[in-house]
Amino acid sequence: MAITSTVGITHDAHLTVNGQVILTQVPQNVVISAAPSGSAFVGATSPTSSHRHVFSLGVFQGFNFVSLFRYKIWWMIPGFGTSGNEVPVETQMLLVEIKEKSVLLDEASESSSTQTFYVLLLPVLEGPFRASLQGTPSNELHFCVESGDPDVQTTQVSESVFINSGDNPFELIKNSIRILAAHKGTFSHLENKKMPAHLDWFGWCTWDAFYQDVTPEGIIEGLESFSEGGCVPRFLIVDDGWQDTVNEFVKEGEEHKEGTQFATRLRSIKENNKFRNLTSSNYTTLLEFISFVKEKYGLKYVYMWHALVGYWGGLLPSSEPLKKYDPKLVYPVQSPGNVGNLRDVAMDSIERYGIGLVNPDKIYDFYNDYHSYLASVNVDGVKVDVQNVVETIGSGYGGRVRLTSGYQRALEESVAKNFKNNNLICCMSHNSDSIFSSQKSAVGRASEDFMPREATSQTLHIASVSFNSLLLGEIVVPDWDMFHSKHDAADFHAASRAVGGCAVYASDKPGNHNFEILKKLVLSDGSILRARFAGRPTRDCLFKDPVMDGKSLLKIWNLNKLTGIVGVFNCQGAGNWPLKDNPSDMPTPEVISGRVSPNDVEYLDDISDDRWQGDCAVYAFNSGSLIKVPRTGNVEVSLGKLTCELFTICPVEVFDEGIQFAPIGLLDMYNSGGAVESLSSKTGPDGCNVTVKVRGCGRFGAYSSKKPRYCTVDAKKEEVAYNSEDGLLTVKLEGECRMKNIEFLY
């Protein structure tokens, strides 16, 4: 059932969507204008001019919703509730579940059924203004518009909140982002962006391995350590610690002053002494070092880290090499929204010590010079961090939106000019100013950092990324961040990356690896089996709190070329959401149970053909169990705290002679089905021949209703193992990690 939205305000001050009342007591100053495909924009008027307005939309209550809100200036997390008073400050997406009862009449009986549709409220950009949602104790839903510059004022807005509806929440969000991208022209949908090549290769980031103490020697030690374990990264991120910086607030010999590390400023665009004048017999310069590690360890891509403003504290205004960019010391001003949830120590420190801000008219020159230099020393791309800070320094520059969009445009143009393949990772950029200014950047961090030393943050990380991907995944490929392969939650994190559709990279310290886990993610050539989309919660999980309700498992779905995958995670009882306390009278069970169904995978019809009659083979990675179920059927799963299970779901196709077949993939890889490239069959005098193309090595598995007479791999006959009880067919794939042609003759 397709739904075309109809949004309006009735004479009795109700805002309705498709005839359903969503808001009551809508103020008279609220205005609605039509948008494409039956969607709408909401605005409001004020008798006074200001750079910041808070308008009421009316009373909101009685519907399940999930929100995405910034709990601190850099990052979003999800929120859950049923009324306006549960909508947090700085909400940047609100998805509402509407259940309608319909009565079906026929001659014999009268029955009722419940139909569900979804309403999306997205606060967006309008000229120099940026909007967000927030609730009140009286269940009013407000929207705030602000420019971030006292000189940029208005009395009215007309397109600050976008409203749309549909019966499929994923299609609703995707279509809404398409509409907004075309209408606003300030950003692009992901489908219109060029994908960086690093996404399909295993990587290593230096941050959690060394933090700012990274050195060339440490990088060599780490790459050597990976090499000895037979799992060599193909891309490297040299994170914070390589740049030429100075901390003016700590004199030599003085003790460190907490907070001043975020006031450290960039002194030049070249590397610091650790990466300059090197004394190895193999390299003496940064160029030689990068060329050496690429050649010796087979690295394809090396990225370097920098902040959007150069470094945390910007540029050093007194630096001779940087004076051409006219840096000026400015002091950030945080909006009420920035401090309305959790204050951030880094932002508070930057606010206190100031930023050496590049003249906005020269920001492209700065990026171009920086990136041109990096490209000259064989660097392939950049990770650009601390992006949201720009929203706090818009005063005097036309406001936060204009300054952010100018910086984003300059960054993207410089990356396009100096690096191949759009090699850019955006980070700390969860404000709508950045999200809706993303024209070319195709990868963005989707949650706060992986925190290896904070046990209570592990489940929050997985849940945050999956929910944030509802919005972010339509604009960028969500980056799930690095993780440690040797960690109490390593399997939990690794499995989530397999279903995330994201880059996979570790941050292991040299010699501190779990290669058993890594080799479930990484093929022997260093490539990964990346799923097609952003991993997001299944439809039945969207409005349930997977971290703190004490009963719900988190299910994340994705799609490969011929299979679906559902990751199930028990995130309960291992940590609390920020700003939210867990009631002491709600003990979390040791084990939580749930169900997985083929219907949990969206778009399953798109990867099958008319040979599929509805049954699916469901393979559980950890237990190794295989079961055939109808599309509407399900499989039970029970998980302890911080444990998970991955299910490969493959449509069972019926070939000639009644052969039922479903290629599962590489059974020892988390995303087994990511290895399957194609499936075909032909029938001749000798019988039915089923051909599967598979990438990689290891145990290949498939569901088969009977044992084939024989099997060949690249025309060479191979042994086949078959379990008649569950229909599991297995073949060992050996040799090089490349595409293999497997044929089964029945």
mmCIF file of N, CA and C in Angstrom, residues 280-359:
data_model
loop_
_atom_site.group_PDB
_atom_site.id
_atom_site.type_symbol
_atom_site.label_atom_id
_atom_site.label_comp_id
_atom_site.label_asym_id
_atom_site.label_seq_id
_atom_site.Cartn_x
_atom_site.Cartn_y
_atom_site.Cartn_z
ATOM 1 N N SER A 280 65.733 6.275 9.557
ATOM 2 C CA SER A 280 65.747 4.873 9.136
ATOM 3 C C SER A 280 66.557 4.710 7.850
ATOM 4 N N SER A 281 67.122 3.545 7.669
ATOM 5 C CA SER A 281 67.840 3.261 6.418
ATOM 6 C C SER A 281 66.887 3.119 5.237
ATOM 7 N N ASN A 282 65.592 2.951 5.551
ATOM 8 C CA ASN A 282 64.601 2.777 4.484
ATOM 9 C C ASN A 282 63.894 4.070 4.102
ATOM 10 N N TYR A 283 63.949 5.089 4.958
ATOM 11 C CA TYR A 283 63.242 6.341 4.671
ATOM 12 C C TYR A 283 63.792 7.459 5.556
ATOM 13 N N THR A 284 63.811 8.672 5.002
ATOM 14 C CA THR A 284 64.268 9.839 5.773
ATOM 15 C C THR A 284 63.272 10.976 5.753
ATOM 16 N N THR A 285 62.231 10.870 4.928
ATOM 17 C CA THR A 285 61.200 11.908 4.832
ATOM 18 C C THR A 285 59.828 11.264 4.941
ATOM 19 N N LEU A 286 58.812 12.091 5.133
ATOM 20 C CA LEU A 286 57.441 11.574 5.199
ATOM 21 C C LEU A 286 57.049 10.909 3.892
ATOM 22 N N LEU A 287 57.441 11.497 2.769
ATOM 23 C CA LEU A 287 57.153 10.897 1.466
ATOM 24 C C LEU A 287 57.778 9.512 1.373
ATOM 25 N N GLU A 288 59.015 9.396 1.752
ATOM 26 C CA GLU A 288 59.688 8.097 1.674
ATOM 27 C C GLU A 288 59.071 7.093 2.637
ATOM 28 N N PHE A 289 58.673 7.583 3.818
ATOM 29 C CA PHE A 289 58.050 6.689 4.799
ATOM 30 C C PHE A 289 56.736 6.119 4.271
ATOM 31 N N ILE A 290 55.873 6.981 3.754
ATOM 32 C CA ILE A 290 54.577 6.507 3.255
ATOM 33 C C ILE A 290 54.776 5.584 2.061
ATOM 34 N N SER A 291 55.678 5.925 1.185
ATOM 35 C CA SER A 291 55.947 5.062 0.024
ATOM 36 C C SER A 291 56.480 3.711 0.475
ATOM 37 N N PHE A 292 57.310 3.714 1.516
ATOM 38 C CA PHE A 292 57.883 2.462 2.022
ATOM 39 C C PHE A 292 56.804 1.551 2.590
ATOM 40 N N VAL A 293 55.932 2.093 3.453
ATOM 41 C CA VAL A 293 54.930 1.221 4.072
ATOM 42 C C VAL A 293 53.917 0.742 3.043
ATOM 43 N N LYS A 294 53.627 1.553 2.037
ATOM 44 C CA LYS A 294 52.719 1.096 0.981
ATOM 45 C C LYS A 294 53.319 -0.090 0.238
ATOM 46 N N GLU A 295 54.583 0.040 -0.119
ATOM 47 C CA GLU A 295 55.223 -1.023 -0.901
ATOM 48 C C GLU A 295 55.446 -2.280 -0.068
ATOM 49 N N LYS A 296 55.930 -2.125 1.168
ATOM 50 C CA LYS A 296 56.282 -3.307 1.965
ATOM 51 C C LYS A 296 55.051 -4.053 2.462
ATOM 52 N N TYR A 297 54.018 -3.315 2.871
ATOM 53 C CA TYR A 297 52.872 -3.968 3.505
ATOM 54 C C TYR A 297 51.629 -4.008 2.626
ATOM 55 N N GLY A 298 51.754 -3.557 1.393
ATOM 56 C CA GLY A 298 50.628 -3.650 0.469
ATOM 57 C C GLY A 298 49.493 -2.680 0.776
ATOM 58 N N LEU A 299 49.802 -1.574 1.449
ATOM 59 C CA LEU A 299 48.775 -0.564 1.712
ATOM 60 C C LEU A 299 48.333 0.087 0.408
ATOM 61 N N LYS A 300 47.035 0.209 0.244
ATOM 62 C CA LYS A 300 46.498 0.865 -0.933
ATOM 63 C C LYS A 300 46.224 2.348 -0.691
ATOM 64 N N TYR A 301 45.846 2.688 0.546
ATOM 65 C CA TYR A 301 45.441 4.059 0.844
ATOM 66 C C TYR A 301 45.972 4.474 2.214
ATOM 67 N N VAL A 302 46.497 5.683 2.290
ATOM 68 C CA VAL A 302 46.895 6.288 3.560
ATOM 69 C C VAL A 302 46.146 7.612 3.705
ATOM 70 N N TYR A 303 45.413 7.730 4.807
ATOM 71 C CA TYR A 303 44.690 8.970 5.113
ATOM 72 C C TYR A 303 45.367 9.649 6.301
ATOM 73 N N MET A 304 45.318 10.977 6.326
ATOM 74 C CA MET A 304 45.830 11.744 7.456
ATOM 75 C C MET A 304 44.683 12.520 8.093
ATOM 76 N N TRP A 305 44.779 12.703 9.393
ATOM 77 C CA TRP A 305 43.742 13.377 10.177
ATOM 78 C C TRP A 305 44.015 14.878 10.247
ATOM 79 N N HIS A 306 42.975 15.682 10.181
ATOM 80 C CA HIS A 306 43.067 17.081 10.598
ATOM 81 C C HIS A 306 41.678 17.572 10.976
ATOM 82 N N ALA A 307 41.623 18.665 11.703
ATOM 83 C CA ALA A 307 40.347 19.259 12.097
ATOM 84 C C ALA A 307 39.843 20.173 10.982
ATOM 85 N N LEU A 308 38.538 20.422 10.977
ATOM 86 C CA LEU A 308 37.957 21.296 9.951
ATOM 87 C C LEU A 308 38.573 22.690 10.020
ATOM 88 N N VAL A 309 38.936 23.131 11.236
ATOM 89 C CA VAL A 309 39.567 24.449 11.393
ATOM 90 C C VAL A 309 41.087 24.318 11.487
ATOM 91 N N GLY A 310 41.626 23.200 11.023
ATOM 92 C CA GLY A 310 43.060 22.957 11.032
ATOM 93 C C GLY A 310 43.480 22.064 12.176
ATOM 94 N N TYR A 311 43.257 22.534 13.408
ATOM 95 C CA TYR A 311 43.470 21.739 14.613
ATOM 96 C C TYR A 311 42.396 22.155 15.613
ATOM 97 N N TRP A 312 42.369 21.521 16.784
ATOM 98 C CA TRP A 312 41.305 21.802 17.746
ATOM 99 C C TRP A 312 41.172 23.305 18.020
ATOM 100 N N GLY A 313 42.298 23.977 18.198
ATOM 101 C CA GLY A 313 42.270 25.412 18.476
ATOM 102 C C GLY A 313 42.506 26.266 17.246
ATOM 103 N N GLY A 314 42.345 25.673 16.071
ATOM 104 C CA GLY A 314 42.526 26.425 14.839
ATOM 105 C C GLY A 314 43.986 26.633 14.494
ATOM 106 N N LEU A 315 44.290 27.757 13.833
ATOM 107 C CA LEU A 315 45.640 28.101 13.406
ATOM 108 C C LEU A 315 46.268 29.083 14.392
ATOM 109 N N LEU A 316 47.572 29.033 14.486
ATOM 110 C CA LEU A 316 48.305 29.979 15.330
ATOM 111 C C LEU A 316 48.405 31.299 14.574
ATOM 112 N N PRO A 317 47.717 32.352 15.033
ATOM 113 C CA PRO A 317 47.707 33.614 14.275
ATOM 114 C C PRO A 317 49.088 34.211 14.048
ATOM 115 N N SER A 318 50.049 33.959 14.957
ATOM 116 C CA SER A 318 51.383 34.546 14.815
ATOM 117 C C SER A 318 52.325 33.721 13.940
ATOM 118 N N SER A 319 51.861 32.585 13.421
ATOM 119 C CA SER A 319 52.717 31.712 12.613
ATOM 120 C C SER A 319 52.993 32.335 11.248
ATOM 121 N N GLU A 320 54.258 32.515 10.919
ATOM 122 C CA GLU A 320 54.622 33.099 9.630
ATOM 123 C C GLU A 320 54.111 32.275 8.445
ATOM 124 N N PRO A 321 54.306 30.933 8.465
ATOM 125 C CA PRO A 321 53.842 30.155 7.301
ATOM 126 C C PRO A 321 52.329 30.213 7.084
ATOM 127 N N LEU A 322 51.571 30.561 8.131
ATOM 128 C CA LEU A 322 50.115 30.527 8.019
ATOM 129 C C LEU A 322 49.477 31.902 7.898
ATOM 130 N N LYS A 323 50.273 32.971 7.921
ATOM 131 C CA LYS A 323 49.703 34.317 7.882
ATOM 132 C C LYS A 323 48.956 34.603 6.584
ATOM 133 N N LYS A 324 49.318 33.911 5.527
ATOM 134 C CA LYS A 324 48.656 34.122 4.235
ATOM 135 C C LYS A 324 47.167 33.763 4.282
ATOM 136 N N TYR A 325 46.762 32.980 5.305
ATOM 137 C CA TYR A 325 45.345 32.616 5.431
ATOM 138 C C TYR A 325 44.605 33.566 6.386
ATOM 139 N N ASP A 326 45.305 34.585 6.850
ATOM 140 C CA ASP A 326 44.704 35.634 7.680
ATOM 141 C C ASP A 326 43.952 35.069 8.887
ATOM 142 N N PRO A 327 44.591 34.184 9.682
ATOM 143 C CA PRO A 327 43.887 33.632 10.847
ATOM 144 C C PRO A 327 43.643 34.709 11.905
ATOM 145 N N LYS A 328 42.482 34.636 12.522
ATOM 146 C CA LYS A 328 42.070 35.628 13.525
ATOM 147 C C LYS A 328 41.491 34.880 14.721
ATOM 148 N N LEU A 329 41.854 35.330 15.916
ATOM 149 C CA LEU A 329 41.360 34.672 17.118
ATOM 150 C C LEU A 329 39.901 35.055 17.363
ATOM 151 N N VAL A 330 39.036 34.044 17.390
ATOM 152 C CA VAL A 330 37.614 34.259 17.667
ATOM 153 C C VAL A 330 37.202 33.351 18.819
ATOM 154 N N TYR A 331 36.153 33.768 19.515
ATOM 155 C CA TYR A 331 35.696 33.003 20.678
ATOM 156 C C TYR A 331 34.300 32.450 20.420
ATOM 157 N N PRO A 332 34.175 31.123 20.414
ATOM 158 C CA PRO A 332 32.874 30.493 20.136
ATOM 159 C C PRO A 332 31.804 30.930 21.134
ATOM 160 N N VAL A 333 30.569 30.936 20.649
ATOM 161 C CA VAL A 333 29.397 31.178 21.487
ATOM 162 C C VAL A 333 28.464 29.985 21.303
ATOM 163 N N GLN A 334 28.259 29.217 22.360
ATOM 164 C CA GLN A 334 27.381 28.055 22.273
ATOM 165 C C GLN A 334 25.919 28.494 22.396
ATOM 166 N N SER A 335 25.082 27.898 21.577
ATOM 167 C CA SER A 335 23.656 28.211 21.610
ATOM 168 C C SER A 335 23.004 27.506 22.794
ATOM 169 N N PRO A 336 21.785 27.918 23.161
ATOM 170 C CA PRO A 336 21.075 27.196 24.224
ATOM 171 C C PRO A 336 20.948 25.700 23.943
ATOM 172 N N GLY A 337 20.828 25.344 22.660
ATOM 173 C CA GLY A 337 20.750 23.926 22.317
ATOM 174 C C GLY A 337 22.033 23.182 22.618
ATOM 175 N N ASN A 338 23.184 23.828 22.384
ATOM 176 C CA ASN A 338 24.472 23.181 22.643
ATOM 177 C C ASN A 338 24.632 22.789 24.102
ATOM 178 N N VAL A 339 24.079 23.575 24.986
ATOM 179 C CA VAL A 339 24.245 23.315 26.424
ATOM 180 C C VAL A 339 22.951 22.809 27.047
ATOM 181 N N GLY A 340 21.947 22.535 26.214
ATOM 182 C CA GLY A 340 20.648 22.128 26.740
ATOM 183 C C GLY A 340 20.593 20.689 27.191
ATOM 184 N N ASN A 341 21.528 19.864 26.725
ATOM 185 C CA ASN A 341 21.591 18.467 27.157
ATOM 186 C C ASN A 341 22.864 18.263 27.970
ATOM 187 N N LEU A 342 23.946 17.789 27.348
ATOM 188 C CA LEU A 342 25.216 17.614 28.059
ATOM 189 C C LEU A 342 26.252 18.592 27.517
ATOM 190 N N ARG A 343 26.912 19.297 28.393
ATOM 191 C CA ARG A 343 28.030 20.122 27.970
ATOM 192 C C ARG A 343 29.213 19.205 27.649
ATOM 193 N N ASP A 344 30.107 19.699 26.794
ATOM 194 C CA ASP A 344 31.252 18.906 26.381
ATOM 195 C C ASP A 344 32.534 19.630 26.781
ATOM 196 N N VAL A 345 33.446 18.911 27.428
ATOM 197 C CA VAL A 345 34.658 19.538 27.942
ATOM 198 C C VAL A 345 35.515 20.114 26.820
ATOM 199 N N ALA A 346 35.565 19.439 25.678
ATOM 200 C CA ALA A 346 36.359 19.959 24.564
ATOM 201 C C ALA A 346 35.780 21.280 24.065
ATOM 202 N N MET A 347 34.468 21.320 23.884
ATOM 203 C CA MET A 347 33.831 22.543 23.401
ATOM 204 C C MET A 347 33.937 23.667 24.420
ATOM 205 N N ASP A 348 33.761 23.346 25.688
ATOM 206 C CA ASP A 348 33.886 24.374 26.729
ATOM 207 C C ASP A 348 35.300 24.943 26.761
ATOM 208 N N SER A 349 36.294 24.099 26.531
ATOM 209 C CA SER A 349 37.680 24.559 26.524
ATOM 210 C C SER A 349 37.947 25.446 25.309
ATOM 211 N N ILE A 350 37.429 25.041 24.153
ATOM 212 C CA ILE A 350 37.612 25.855 22.945
ATOM 213 C C ILE A 350 36.915 27.206 23.121
ATOM 214 N N GLU A 351 35.748 27.186 23.767
ATOM 215 C CA GLU A 351 35.018 28.431 24.019
ATOM 216 C C GLU A 351 35.856 29.360 24.908
ATOM 217 N N ARG A 352 36.565 28.790 25.849
ATOM 218 C CA ARG A 352 37.370 29.598 26.773
ATOM 219 C C ARG A 352 38.634 30.144 26.119
ATOM 220 N N TYR A 353 39.322 29.303 25.335
ATOM 221 C CA TYR A 353 40.632 29.686 24.809
ATOM 222 C C TYR A 353 40.581 30.242 23.382
ATOM 223 N N GLY A 354 39.465 30.038 22.685
ATOM 224 C CA GLY A 354 39.319 30.614 21.358
ATOM 225 C C GLY A 354 39.858 29.732 20.241
ATOM 226 N N ILE A 355 39.559 30.146 19.012
ATOM 227 C CA ILE A 355 39.978 29.439 17.799
ATOM 228 C C ILE A 355 40.702 30.421 16.893
ATOM 229 N N GLY A 356 41.841 29.998 16.369
ATOM 230 C CA GLY A 356 42.518 30.770 15.333
ATOM 231 C C GLY A 356 41.854 30.463 14.002
ATOM 232 N N LEU A 357 40.878 31.288 13.630
ATOM 233 C CA LEU A 357 40.008 30.992 12.485
ATOM 234 C C LEU A 357 40.589 31.535 11.183
ATOM 235 N N VAL A 358 40.690 30.664 10.196
ATOM 236 C CA VAL A 358 41.068 31.080 8.855
ATOM 237 C C VAL A 358 40.014 32.045 8.324
ATOM 238 N N ASN A 359 40.462 33.113 7.676
ATOM 239 C CA ASN A 359 39.526 34.009 6.999
ATOM 240 C C ASN A 359 38.655 33.182 6.056
#
